[in-house]
mmCIF file of C-alpha atoms in Angstrom:
data_model
loop_
_atom_site.group_PDB
_atom_site.id
_atom_site.type_symbol
_atom_site.label_atom_id
_atom_site.label_comp_id
_atom_site.label_asym_id
_atom_site.label_seq_id
_atom_site.Cartn_x
_atom_site.Cartn_y
_atom_site.Cartn_z
ATOM 1 C CA MET B 294 25.326 10.184 -5.506
ATOM 2 C CA THR B 295 21.679 11.306 -5.369
ATOM 3 C CA THR B 296 20.638 8.290 -7.426
ATOM 4 C CA ILE B 297 22.553 5.896 -5.154
ATOM 5 C CA LEU B 298 20.941 7.369 -2.034
ATOM 6 C CA ALA B 299 17.483 7.296 -3.645
ATOM 7 C CA PHE B 300 18.023 3.679 -4.719
ATOM 8 C CA ILE B 301 19.083 2.634 -1.210
ATOM 9 C CA VAL B 302 16.222 4.499 0.486
ATOM 10 C CA VAL B 303 13.604 3.056 -1.891
ATOM 11 C CA PHE B 304 15.017 -0.462 -1.574
ATOM 12 C CA VAL B 305 15.216 -0.328 2.223
ATOM 13 C CA ILE B 306 11.637 0.965 2.503
ATOM 14 C CA LEU B 307 10.330 -1.788 0.215
ATOM 15 C CA VAL B 308 12.142 -4.569 2.067
ATOM 16 C CA LEU B 309 11.382 -3.168 5.515
ATOM 17 C CA VAL B 310 7.657 -2.893 4.803
ATOM 18 C CA HIS B 311 7.521 -6.348 3.200
ATOM 19 C CA GLU B 312 9.404 -8.110 5.981
ATOM 20 C CA PHE B 313 7.495 -6.224 8.678
ATOM 21 C CA GLY B 314 4.328 -7.883 7.358
ATOM 22 C CA HIS B 315 5.811 -11.334 7.955
ATOM 23 C CA TYR B 316 7.180 -10.188 11.321
ATOM 24 C CA TRP B 317 3.918 -8.701 12.649
ATOM 25 C CA PHE B 318 1.727 -11.671 11.726
ATOM 26 C CA ALA B 319 4.305 -14.164 13.006
ATOM 27 C CA LYS B 320 4.379 -12.398 16.361
ATOM 28 C CA ARG B 321 0.572 -12.433 16.533
ATOM 29 C CA SER B 322 0.532 -16.133 15.631
ATOM 30 C CA GLY B 323 2.845 -17.183 18.474
ATOM 31 C CA ILE B 324 5.752 -17.867 16.116
ATOM 32 C CA LEU B 325 9.149 -16.836 17.439
ATOM 33 C CA VAL B 326 10.881 -14.239 15.270
ATOM 34 C CA ARG B 327 14.518 -14.865 16.106
ATOM 35 C CA GLU B 328 15.930 -12.035 14.008
ATOM 36 C CA PHE B 329 14.673 -9.056 12.045
ATOM 37 C CA SER B 330 17.448 -7.767 9.795
ATOM 38 C CA ILE B 331 17.741 -4.675 7.651
ATOM 39 C CA GLY B 332 20.490 -5.245 5.121
ATOM 40 C CA MET B 333 22.580 -8.297 4.360
ATOM 41 C CA GLY B 334 26.128 -9.377 5.076
ATOM 42 C CA PRO B 335 28.256 -8.549 8.131
ATOM 43 C CA LYS B 336 26.436 -7.264 11.211
ATOM 44 C CA LEU B 337 26.926 -3.622 12.137
ATOM 45 C CA VAL B 338 24.549 -3.177 15.081
ATOM 46 C CA ALA B 339 22.303 -5.560 17.030
ATOM 47 C CA TRP B 340 19.896 -5.254 19.934
ATOM 48 C CA ARG B 341 17.335 -7.625 21.390
ATOM 49 C CA LYS B 342 13.810 -6.920 22.622
ATOM 50 C CA HIS B 343 10.913 -9.263 23.415
ATOM 51 C CA ASN B 344 12.900 -12.318 22.254
ATOM 52 C CA THR B 345 13.677 -10.849 18.828
ATOM 53 C CA THR B 346 17.139 -9.665 17.788
ATOM 54 C CA TYR B 347 17.106 -6.624 15.516
ATOM 55 C CA THR B 348 20.177 -6.242 13.310
ATOM 56 C CA LEU B 349 21.485 -3.645 10.902
ATOM 57 C CA ARG B 350 23.864 -5.188 8.380
ATOM 58 C CA LEU B 351 26.467 -3.769 6.042
ATOM 59 C CA LEU B 352 24.826 -4.194 2.635
ATOM 60 C CA PRO B 353 21.604 -2.113 2.448
ATOM 61 C CA LEU B 354 20.175 -4.214 -0.371
ATOM 62 C CA GLY B 355 17.689 -6.509 1.261
ATOM 63 C CA GLY B 356 16.704 -7.808 4.640
ATOM 64 C CA TYR B 357 14.928 -10.728 6.191
ATOM 65 C CA VAL B 358 12.781 -12.033 9.016
ATOM 66 C CA ARG B 359 14.211 -15.184 10.558
ATOM 67 C CA MET B 360 11.454 -17.228 12.141
ATOM 68 C CA ALA B 361 12.014 -20.272 14.332
ATOM 69 C CA GLY B 362 11.828 -23.399 12.214
ATOM 70 C CA TRP B 363 11.423 -21.473 8.966
ATOM 71 C CA GLN B 364 14.371 -22.808 6.974
ATOM 72 C CA ASP B 365 16.212 -22.735 10.300
ATOM 73 C CA GLU B 366 18.849 -25.230 11.341
ATOM 74 C CA GLU B 367 19.546 -26.760 14.773
ATOM 75 C CA ASP B 368 22.027 -23.942 15.337
ATOM 76 C CA ASP B 369 24.681 -26.219 13.829
ATOM 77 C CA ILE B 370 26.153 -27.429 17.147
ATOM 78 C CA LYS B 371 27.679 -30.860 16.684
ATOM 79 C CA PRO B 372 29.149 -33.296 19.231
ATOM 80 C CA GLY B 373 32.676 -32.236 20.169
ATOM 81 C CA THR B 374 31.925 -28.548 19.747
ATOM 82 C CA GLN B 375 33.497 -26.290 22.348
ATOM 83 C CA LEU B 376 31.166 -23.679 23.793
ATOM 84 C CA THR B 377 30.546 -21.613 26.897
ATOM 85 C CA LEU B 378 27.396 -21.718 29.045
ATOM 86 C CA THR B 379 25.985 -19.126 31.395
ATOM 87 C CA LEU B 380 23.784 -20.476 34.194
ATOM 88 C CA ASN B 381 21.222 -18.742 36.389
ATOM 89 C CA ASP B 382 20.960 -19.247 40.155
ATOM 90 C CA ALA B 383 18.935 -22.418 39.595
ATOM 91 C CA GLY B 384 21.669 -23.922 37.424
ATOM 92 C CA VAL B 385 19.651 -23.568 34.215
ATOM 93 C CA VAL B 386 21.414 -22.482 31.025
ATOM 94 C CA THR B 387 20.416 -18.961 29.946
ATOM 95 C CA ARG B 388 23.139 -18.209 27.358
ATOM 96 C CA ILE B 389 25.078 -20.417 24.964
ATOM 97 C CA ASN B 390 28.186 -19.008 23.331
ATOM 98 C CA THR B 391 29.470 -20.682 20.162
ATOM 99 C CA SER B 392 31.439 -17.672 18.897
ATOM 100 C CA ASN B 393 35.137 -16.959 19.141
ATOM 101 C CA LYS B 394 34.325 -13.248 18.875
ATOM 102 C CA VAL B 395 32.504 -13.066 22.218
ATOM 103 C CA THR B 396 33.645 -13.993 25.734
ATOM 104 C CA LEU B 397 31.106 -14.771 28.479
ATOM 105 C CA SER B 398 32.362 -13.609 31.843
ATOM 106 C CA GLY B 399 31.867 -16.327 34.448
ATOM 107 C CA GLY B 400 30.743 -18.868 31.863
ATOM 108 C CA ILE B 401 31.372 -22.615 31.984
ATOM 109 C CA ALA B 402 33.501 -24.042 29.160
ATOM 110 C CA VAL B 403 31.895 -27.250 27.858
ATOM 111 C CA GLN B 404 32.658 -29.813 25.179
ATOM 112 C CA VAL B 405 29.294 -30.914 23.754
ATOM 113 C CA ASP B 406 28.314 -34.572 23.747
ATOM 114 C CA HIS B 407 24.634 -34.087 22.901
ATOM 115 C CA LEU B 408 22.132 -31.266 22.910
ATOM 116 C CA ASP B 409 18.441 -30.821 22.214
ATOM 117 C CA LEU B 410 17.261 -27.238 21.908
ATOM 118 C CA ARG B 411 13.861 -28.110 20.485
ATOM 119 C CA GLU B 412 12.120 -30.676 22.691
ATOM 120 C CA ALA B 413 14.008 -31.754 25.823
ATOM 121 C CA LEU B 414 15.893 -28.435 26.090
ATOM 122 C CA THR B 415 19.058 -29.997 27.495
ATOM 123 C CA ILE B 416 22.789 -29.878 26.855
ATOM 124 C CA SER B 417 25.050 -32.776 27.802
ATOM 125 C CA GLY B 418 28.818 -32.496 27.800
ATOM 126 C CA TYR B 419 32.073 -32.367 29.680
ATOM 127 C CA GLU B 420 33.252 -29.350 31.624
ATOM 128 C CA TYR B 421 36.685 -28.027 30.795
ATOM 129 C CA GLY B 422 39.264 -29.882 32.907
ATOM 130 C CA ASN B 423 36.946 -32.827 33.620
ATOM 131 C CA ASP B 424 36.630 -35.116 30.601
ATOM 132 C CA THR B 425 35.395 -38.130 32.565
ATOM 133 C CA GLU B 426 32.138 -36.884 34.096
ATOM 134 C CA LEU B 427 29.281 -36.340 31.616
ATOM 135 C CA LYS B 428 26.952 -33.616 32.864
ATOM 136 C CA THR B 429 23.547 -32.514 31.655
ATOM 137 C CA TRP B 430 22.155 -29.023 32.031
ATOM 138 C CA SER B 431 18.574 -27.902 31.502
ATOM 139 C CA VAL B 432 18.176 -25.020 29.067
ATOM 140 C CA ASP B 433 15.745 -22.179 29.681
ATOM 141 C CA HIS B 434 12.932 -21.937 27.121
ATOM 142 C CA ASP B 435 13.994 -18.377 26.288
ATOM 143 C CA ALA B 436 17.744 -18.937 26.480
ATOM 144 C CA THR B 437 19.899 -17.191 23.902
ATOM 145 C CA ILE B 438 22.621 -18.521 21.666
ATOM 146 C CA ILE B 439 25.557 -16.451 20.414
ATOM 147 C CA GLU B 440 26.229 -17.588 16.880
ATOM 148 C CA ALA B 441 29.566 -17.722 15.071
ATOM 149 C CA ASP B 442 29.335 -14.139 13.776
ATOM 150 C CA GLY B 443 28.575 -12.827 17.270
ATOM 151 C CA THR B 444 24.820 -12.360 16.745
ATOM 152 C CA GLU B 445 22.832 -13.357 19.827
ATOM 153 C CA VAL B 446 19.376 -14.829 19.166
ATOM 154 C CA VAL B 447 16.818 -16.780 21.175
ATOM 155 C CA ILE B 448 16.819 -20.566 20.751
ATOM 156 C CA ALA B 449 13.944 -22.151 18.806
ATOM 157 C CA PRO B 450 11.906 -24.682 20.829
ATOM 158 C CA ASN B 451 9.275 -26.664 18.948
ATOM 159 C CA ASP B 452 6.282 -24.873 20.452
ATOM 160 C CA VAL B 453 7.269 -21.548 18.837
ATOM 161 C CA GLN B 454 8.413 -22.896 15.474
ATOM 162 C CA PHE B 455 6.809 -21.769 12.239
ATOM 163 C CA GLN B 456 5.840 -25.207 10.944
ATOM 164 C CA ASN B 457 4.044 -26.083 14.197
ATOM 165 C CA ALA B 458 1.633 -23.144 13.976
ATOM 166 C CA PRO B 459 -1.857 -23.800 12.524
ATOM 167 C CA VAL B 460 -1.837 -23.797 8.718
ATOM 168 C CA LEU B 461 -4.173 -20.801 8.416
ATOM 169 C CA LYS B 462 -1.847 -18.721 10.583
ATOM 170 C CA ARG B 463 1.118 -19.799 8.483
ATOM 171 C CA LEU B 464 -0.789 -18.841 5.334
ATOM 172 C CA LEU B 465 -1.456 -15.377 6.761
ATOM 173 C CA VAL B 466 2.210 -14.978 7.690
ATOM 174 C CA ASN B 467 3.216 -15.854 4.110
ATOM 175 C CA PHE B 468 0.639 -13.495 2.598
ATOM 176 C CA ALA B 469 1.441 -10.614 4.949
ATOM 177 C CA GLY B 470 4.579 -9.525 3.071
ATOM 178 C CA PRO B 471 2.874 -8.933 -0.300
ATOM 179 C CA MET B 472 -0.140 -7.471 1.517
ATOM 180 C CA ASN B 473 2.071 -4.853 3.133
ATOM 181 C CA ASN B 474 3.501 -3.952 -0.273
ATOM 182 C CA PHE B 475 -0.031 -3.347 -1.577
ATOM 183 C CA ILE B 476 -0.793 -1.168 1.447
ATOM 184 C CA LEU B 477 2.453 0.774 0.923
ATOM 185 C CA ALA B 478 1.555 1.379 -2.734
ATOM 186 C CA ILE B 479 -1.866 2.741 -1.789
ATOM 187 C CA ILE B 480 -0.378 5.038 0.872
ATOM 188 C CA ALA B 481 2.368 6.249 -1.503
ATOM 189 C CA PHE B 482 -0.164 7.068 -4.225
ATOM 190 C CA ILE B 483 -2.257 8.951 -1.662
ATOM 191 C CA ILE B 484 0.859 10.968 -0.775
ATOM 192 C CA VAL B 485 1.379 11.699 -4.478
ATOM 193 C CA GLY B 486 -2.229 12.884 -4.600
ATOM 194 C CA PHE B 487 -1.593 15.321 -1.747
ATOM 195 C CA LEU B 488 1.762 16.526 -3.099
ATOM 196 C CA ALA B 489 1.096 16.809 -6.822
ATOM 197 C CA GLY B 490 -2.681 16.677 -6.933
ATOM 198 C CA VAL B 491 -5.034 14.416 -8.881
ATOM 199 C CA PRO B 492 -5.870 15.375 -12.499
ATOM 200 C CA GLN B 493 -9.506 16.463 -12.777
ATOM 201 C CA LEU B 494 -10.843 15.963 -16.284
ATOM 202 C CA ASN B 495 -14.517 16.374 -15.394
ATOM 203 C CA THR B 496 -14.264 20.071 -14.557
ATOM 204 C CA ASN B 497 -13.959 23.226 -16.660
ATOM 205 C CA GLN B 498 -11.393 24.628 -14.243
ATOM 206 C CA ILE B 499 -7.860 24.687 -15.629
ATOM 207 C CA GLY B 500 -4.600 24.169 -13.769
ATOM 208 C CA GLU B 501 -1.443 26.042 -14.683
ATOM 209 C CA VAL B 502 -1.025 28.508 -17.551
ATOM 210 C CA GLN B 503 2.379 28.150 -19.177
ATOM 211 C CA ALA B 504 4.409 31.343 -19.418
ATOM 212 C CA GLY B 505 4.526 32.794 -22.936
ATOM 213 C CA SER B 506 1.746 30.499 -24.204
ATOM 214 C CA PRO B 507 -1.246 31.771 -26.256
ATOM 215 C CA ALA B 508 -3.407 31.571 -23.113
ATOM 216 C CA ASP B 509 -0.868 33.573 -21.103
ATOM 217 C CA LYS B 510 -0.572 36.236 -23.796
ATOM 218 C CA ALA B 511 -4.378 36.575 -23.899
ATOM 219 C CA GLY B 512 -4.546 37.150 -20.126
ATOM 220 C CA LEU B 513 -5.888 33.783 -18.952
ATOM 221 C CA VAL B 514 -4.694 32.978 -15.422
ATOM 222 C CA SER B 515 -4.089 29.703 -13.552
ATOM 223 C CA GLY B 516 -7.186 28.272 -11.878
ATOM 224 C CA ALA B 517 -9.642 30.024 -14.203
ATOM 225 C CA LYS B 518 -12.913 28.340 -15.193
ATOM 226 C CA ILE B 519 -13.633 28.200 -18.923
ATOM 227 C CA ARG B 520 -17.352 28.841 -19.387
ATOM 228 C CA SER B 521 -17.527 28.722 -23.174
ATOM 229 C CA ILE B 522 -15.487 28.773 -26.390
ATOM 230 C CA ASP B 523 -17.097 30.410 -29.446
ATOM 231 C CA ASN B 524 -20.463 30.159 -27.684
ATOM 232 C CA THR B 525 -20.013 26.403 -27.083
ATOM 233 C CA LYS B 526 -20.498 25.545 -23.420
ATOM 234 C CA ILE B 527 -17.458 23.956 -21.739
ATOM 235 C CA LEU B 528 -18.162 21.501 -18.910
ATOM 236 C CA SER B 529 -14.910 19.527 -18.750
ATOM 237 C CA PHE B 530 -11.242 19.642 -19.734
ATOM 238 C CA GLU B 531 -12.051 17.196 -22.523
ATOM 239 C CA ASP B 532 -14.592 19.693 -23.893
ATOM 240 C CA LEU B 533 -11.839 22.328 -23.834
ATOM 241 C CA GLN B 534 -9.403 20.058 -25.690
ATOM 242 C CA THR B 535 -12.007 19.192 -28.316
ATOM 243 C CA ALA B 536 -12.948 22.823 -28.961
ATOM 244 C CA VAL B 537 -9.331 23.988 -29.256
ATOM 245 C CA THR B 538 -8.283 21.058 -31.478
ATOM 246 C CA LYS B 539 -11.092 21.818 -33.934
ATOM 247 C CA HIS B 540 -9.794 25.356 -34.467
ATOM 248 C CA LYS B 541 -6.012 25.050 -34.770
ATOM 249 C CA GLY B 542 -4.495 28.405 -35.579
ATOM 250 C CA GLU B 543 -7.861 30.211 -35.434
ATOM 251 C CA THR B 544 -8.692 32.956 -32.949
ATOM 252 C CA LEU B 545 -11.255 31.788 -30.365
ATOM 253 C CA LYS B 546 -13.601 33.767 -28.193
ATOM 254 C CA VAL B 547 -13.116 32.369 -24.713
ATOM 255 C CA VAL B 548 -15.379 33.285 -21.808
ATOM 256 C CA ALA B 549 -13.585 32.624 -18.540
ATOM 257 C CA GLN B 550 -14.300 33.270 -14.880
ATOM 258 C CA GLN B 551 -11.137 34.352 -13.119
ATOM 259 C CA GLN B 552 -10.115 36.539 -10.226
ATOM 260 C CA GLY B 553 -13.758 37.037 -9.218
ATOM 261 C CA ALA B 554 -14.893 38.347 -12.615
ATOM 262 C CA THR B 555 -16.104 36.983 -15.958
ATOM 263 C CA LYS B 556 -13.899 37.983 -18.888
ATOM 264 C CA THR B 557 -14.036 37.454 -22.636
ATOM 265 C CA LEU B 558 -10.620 36.714 -24.101
ATOM 266 C CA SER B 559 -9.306 36.142 -27.611
ATOM 267 C CA ILE B 560 -6.958 33.161 -27.737
ATOM 268 C CA THR B 561 -5.277 31.807 -30.862
ATOM 269 C CA PRO B 562 -4.181 28.162 -30.508
ATOM 270 C CA THR B 563 -0.922 26.999 -32.086
ATOM 271 C CA LYS B 564 -0.969 25.029 -35.310
ATOM 272 C CA LYS B 565 -0.781 21.902 -33.134
ATOM 273 C CA GLY B 566 -3.983 22.899 -31.337
ATOM 274 C CA LEU B 567 -2.414 23.983 -28.032
ATOM 275 C CA ILE B 568 -3.106 27.051 -25.907
ATOM 276 C CA GLY B 569 -0.725 26.254 -23.012
ATOM 277 C CA VAL B 570 -2.923 25.152 -20.112
ATOM 278 C CA THR B 571 -2.820 22.030 -17.922
ATOM 279 C CA THR B 572 -5.523 20.055 -16.194
ATOM 280 C CA TYR B 573 -6.632 21.171 -12.749
ATOM 281 C CA MET B 574 -4.846 19.195 -10.019
ATOM 282 C CA ASP B 575 -6.965 18.606 -6.928
ATOM 283 C CA LYS B 576 -4.865 18.168 -3.761
ATOM 284 C CA SER B 577 -7.783 17.715 -1.376
ATOM 285 C CA ALA B 578 -8.265 14.585 0.742
ATOM 286 C CA SER B 579 -11.458 13.773 -1.165
ATOM 287 C CA ALA B 580 -9.357 13.423 -4.322
ATOM 288 C CA ALA B 581 -6.057 12.078 -2.941
ATOM 289 C CA ILE B 582 -7.451 9.196 -0.867
ATOM 290 C CA PRO B 583 -9.560 7.594 -3.640
ATOM 291 C CA TYR B 584 -6.630 8.133 -6.020
ATOM 292 C CA GLY B 585 -4.468 5.874 -3.851
ATOM 293 C CA PHE B 586 -6.871 2.989 -4.449
ATOM 294 C CA THR B 587 -7.821 3.645 -8.082
ATOM 295 C CA GLN B 588 -4.231 4.202 -9.222
ATOM 296 C CA SER B 589 -3.070 1.061 -7.403
ATOM 297 C CA TRP B 590 -5.805 -0.984 -9.082
ATOM 298 C CA SER B 591 -5.074 0.502 -12.500
ATOM 299 C CA LEU B 592 -1.348 -0.224 -12.331
ATOM 300 C CA ALA B 593 -1.901 -3.666 -10.809
ATOM 301 C CA THR B 594 -4.095 -4.688 -13.749
ATOM 302 C CA ARG B 595 -1.421 -3.501 -16.171
ATOM 303 C CA ILE B 596 1.287 -5.452 -14.330
ATOM 304 C CA LEU B 597 -0.886 -8.583 -14.397
ATOM 305 C CA THR B 598 -1.470 -8.084 -18.132
ATOM 306 C CA VAL B 599 2.307 -7.996 -18.723
ATOM 307 C CA LEU B 600 2.790 -11.143 -16.612
ATOM 308 C CA LYS B 601 0.023 -12.874 -18.542
ATOM 309 C CA SER B 602 1.715 -11.990 -21.824
ATOM 310 C CA LEU B 603 4.937 -13.591 -20.568
ATOM 311 C CA VAL B 604 3.079 -16.888 -20.208
ATOM 312 C CA THR B 605 0.540 -16.830 -23.035
ATOM 313 C CA GLY B 606 2.298 -14.568 -25.522
ATOM 314 C CA HIS B 607 5.844 -13.835 -26.565
ATOM 315 C CA PHE B 608 8.277 -14.128 -23.678
ATOM 316 C CA SER B 609 10.846 -11.324 -23.573
ATOM 317 C CA LEU B 610 13.384 -10.381 -20.920
ATOM 318 C CA ASN B 611 12.804 -6.763 -21.936
ATOM 319 C CA LYS B 612 9.500 -6.946 -20.057
ATOM 320 C CA LEU B 613 11.385 -7.606 -16.804
ATOM 321 C CA ALA B 614 13.900 -5.598 -14.810
ATOM 322 C CA GLY B 615 16.539 -6.629 -12.292
ATOM 323 C CA PRO B 616 18.673 -4.532 -9.920
ATOM 324 C CA VAL B 617 20.450 -2.761 -12.803
ATOM 325 C CA GLY B 618 17.185 -1.897 -14.541
ATOM 326 C CA ILE B 619 15.614 -0.728 -11.281
ATOM 327 C CA TYR B 620 18.666 1.436 -10.576
ATOM 328 C CA THR B 621 18.312 3.078 -13.992
ATOM 329 C CA MET B 622 14.612 3.728 -13.413
ATOM 330 C CA THR B 623 15.384 5.097 -9.955
ATOM 331 C CA SER B 624 17.788 7.570 -11.550
ATOM 332 C CA SER B 625 15.035 8.861 -13.834
ATOM 333 C CA ALA B 626 12.537 9.021 -10.970
ATOM 334 C CA ALA B 627 14.957 10.880 -8.690
ATOM 335 C CA ALA B 628 15.629 13.430 -11.440
ATOM 336 C CA GLY B 629 11.877 14.138 -11.547
ATOM 337 C CA GLY B 630 11.784 15.221 -7.909
ATOM 338 C CA LEU B 631 10.043 13.960 -4.791
ATOM 339 C CA ASN B 632 6.639 13.386 -6.430
ATOM 340 C CA SER B 633 8.184 11.242 -9.141
ATOM 341 C CA LEU B 634 10.231 9.242 -6.631
ATOM 342 C CA VAL B 635 7.225 8.547 -4.381
ATOM 343 C CA PHE B 636 5.218 7.475 -7.449
ATOM 344 C CA PHE B 637 8.061 5.137 -8.436
ATOM 345 C CA LEU B 638 8.161 3.713 -4.897
ATOM 346 C CA ALA B 639 4.453 2.909 -5.145
ATOM 347 C CA TYR B 640 4.937 1.304 -8.554
ATOM 348 C CA LEU B 641 7.827 -0.849 -7.331
ATOM 349 C CA SER B 642 5.902 -1.846 -4.213
ATOM 350 C CA LEU B 643 2.994 -3.066 -6.344
ATOM 351 C CA ASN B 644 5.407 -5.010 -8.533
ATOM 352 C CA LEU B 645 7.106 -6.584 -5.515
ATOM 353 C CA GLY B 646 3.783 -7.592 -3.985
ATOM 354 C CA ILE B 647 2.448 -9.134 -7.187
ATOM 355 C CA MET B 648 5.706 -10.856 -8.144
ATOM 356 C CA ASN B 649 5.950 -12.407 -4.677
ATOM 357 C CA LEU B 650 2.531 -13.982 -5.141
ATOM 358 C CA ILE B 651 3.655 -15.965 -8.197
ATOM 359 C CA PRO B 652 3.354 -19.643 -7.122
ATOM 360 C CA ILE B 653 7.064 -20.454 -7.281
ATOM 361 C CA PRO B 654 8.130 -22.304 -4.092
ATOM 362 C CA VAL B 655 10.884 -19.894 -3.030
ATOM 363 C CA LEU B 656 8.463 -16.944 -3.239
ATOM 364 C CA ASP B 657 5.601 -16.170 -0.854
ATOM 365 C CA GLY B 658 3.132 -17.321 -3.506
ATOM 366 C CA GLY B 659 4.796 -20.728 -3.605
ATOM 367 C CA LYS B 660 4.600 -21.013 0.170
ATOM 368 C CA ILE B 661 0.927 -20.056 0.074
ATOM 369 C CA LEU B 662 0.380 -22.723 -2.580
ATOM 370 C CA LEU B 663 1.966 -25.310 -0.277
ATOM 371 C CA ASN B 664 -0.316 -24.091 2.539
ATOM 372 C CA LEU B 665 -3.353 -24.602 0.293
ATOM 373 C CA VAL B 666 -2.123 -28.058 -0.687
ATOM 374 C CA GLU B 667 -1.772 -28.869 3.005
ATOM 375 C CA ILE B 668 -5.328 -27.690 3.688
ATOM 376 C CA ILE B 669 -6.640 -29.909 0.867
ATOM 377 C CA ARG B 670 -4.510 -32.936 1.833
ATOM 378 C CA ARG B 671 -5.032 -32.250 5.546
ATOM 379 C CA LYS B 672 -1.363 -32.866 6.107
ATOM 380 C CA PRO B 673 1.804 -30.996 5.106
ATOM 381 C CA LEU B 674 4.476 -32.128 2.706
ATOM 382 C CA SER B 675 7.454 -33.704 4.421
ATOM 383 C CA ARG B 676 10.273 -31.300 5.281
ATOM 384 C CA ASP B 677 12.547 -33.114 2.812
ATOM 385 C CA LYS B 678 10.111 -32.815 -0.098
ATOM 386 C CA GLU B 679 9.342 -29.199 0.698
ATOM 387 C CA GLY B 680 13.069 -28.488 0.863
ATOM 388 C CA ILE B 681 13.648 -30.065 -2.561
ATOM 389 C CA VAL B 682 10.789 -28.097 -4.123
ATOM 390 C CA THR B 683 12.088 -24.880 -2.559
ATOM 391 C CA MET B 684 15.629 -25.516 -3.820
ATOM 392 C CA ILE B 685 14.346 -26.062 -7.359
ATOM 393 C CA GLY B 686 12.335 -22.836 -7.159
ATOM 394 C CA ALA B 687 15.359 -20.959 -5.800
ATOM 395 C CA GLY B 688 17.518 -22.260 -8.635
ATOM 396 C CA LEU B 689 15.018 -21.123 -11.257
ATOM 397 C CA MET B 690 14.784 -17.669 -9.654
ATOM 398 C CA VAL B 691 18.580 -17.288 -9.552
ATOM 399 C CA LEU B 692 18.844 -18.228 -13.242
ATOM 400 C CA LEU B 693 16.088 -15.756 -14.141
ATOM 401 C CA LEU B 694 17.716 -12.993 -12.073
ATOM 402 C CA VAL B 695 21.083 -13.566 -13.751
ATOM 403 C CA ALA B 696 19.481 -13.519 -17.212
ATOM 404 C CA VAL B 697 17.495 -10.350 -16.462
ATOM 405 C CA THR B 698 20.549 -8.588 -14.986
ATOM 406 C CA ILE B 699 22.691 -9.424 -18.040
ATOM 407 C CA ASN B 700 19.898 -8.171 -20.292
ATOM 408 C CA ASP B 701 19.607 -4.950 -18.253
ATOM 409 C CA ILE B 702 23.358 -4.335 -18.649
ATOM 410 C CA LEU B 703 23.245 -4.971 -22.398
ATOM 411 C CA ARG B 704 20.343 -2.533 -22.774
ATOM 412 C CA GLN B 705 22.546 0.235 -21.358
ATOM 413 C CA PHE B 706 24.831 0.024 -24.388
#
């Protein structure tokens, strides 16, 4: 149960942060965000604020930002459709109900003949009980439409649609999701630095002394500073490791400063060259904040190296992980405690950010590539061509996900 909860929490945080990047930049670019959803599937809760509908859906494995004109349809209202309209005092349509699950009190029942919710903002049709007189109603720019599942969203006029925003703004919207994942990774690693500390190898101060170890038996305490070993000056933890390794099983004269005094101790390392001390972990802001950046960079370079090997070297599904593999890794991370789970969250966030920048059309990287092509050509691809390219990319991603998931399952046995 703990693993399931950890998996859901990690997944929701990753998706929420990623989609919030798209959401925030779209809002700032004048693009209408019709819906911001956490989860997929049937709607549980919905509320609307500032022309955006926020929904919580049943399956907590994903989420999305639905922008006007971004793979959005004309609300799928065809001639002959029966719907209900709510008018304001000026006779302008403010709500359109296409759902059988919702009833608009005082609404006008209409059979649609023609509608335009993008440019003219009009609906033409026949009122219930009068099938001879065709009427036309103006639609408010910020009118809402209740869709088949009962979700109420704002209509999508052309002036607030994604594809009609300047290309540089669209590029920023596409990049914002991965960018937020990079920011999350940095923040999570900083939190790890504060919680667990950052290993300090360039100091002669030790961390913990393991109970029952040679160092513990000799009287060395946690946090002590090792001044010298057999008259050899110790300046770093690496110096300590080198000195101990050279004298496996031999008794060493260790000069240490601890508890406000300098003491000379006799410590006999094990035959493996261990005395039972750990590196000093610095939990200060001066250590934790830089660690967030350096650890993110270090892991990012390793992830890129693996991706490069998939293209230039031997391709193997074992280098990738799908939902099953991530669930297994989440189980291990959760068993390691909060520090381990936060570290894993940062690692996954980096992976998500980098993977989304791969130039495959269905991913953010593919959309950015199309934005760059548009900048070079000084005109966008046609909607039809872009749709075909996106469908091909989506098909490839689905096939890869299925293959990776099957491989993850087989690796469990």
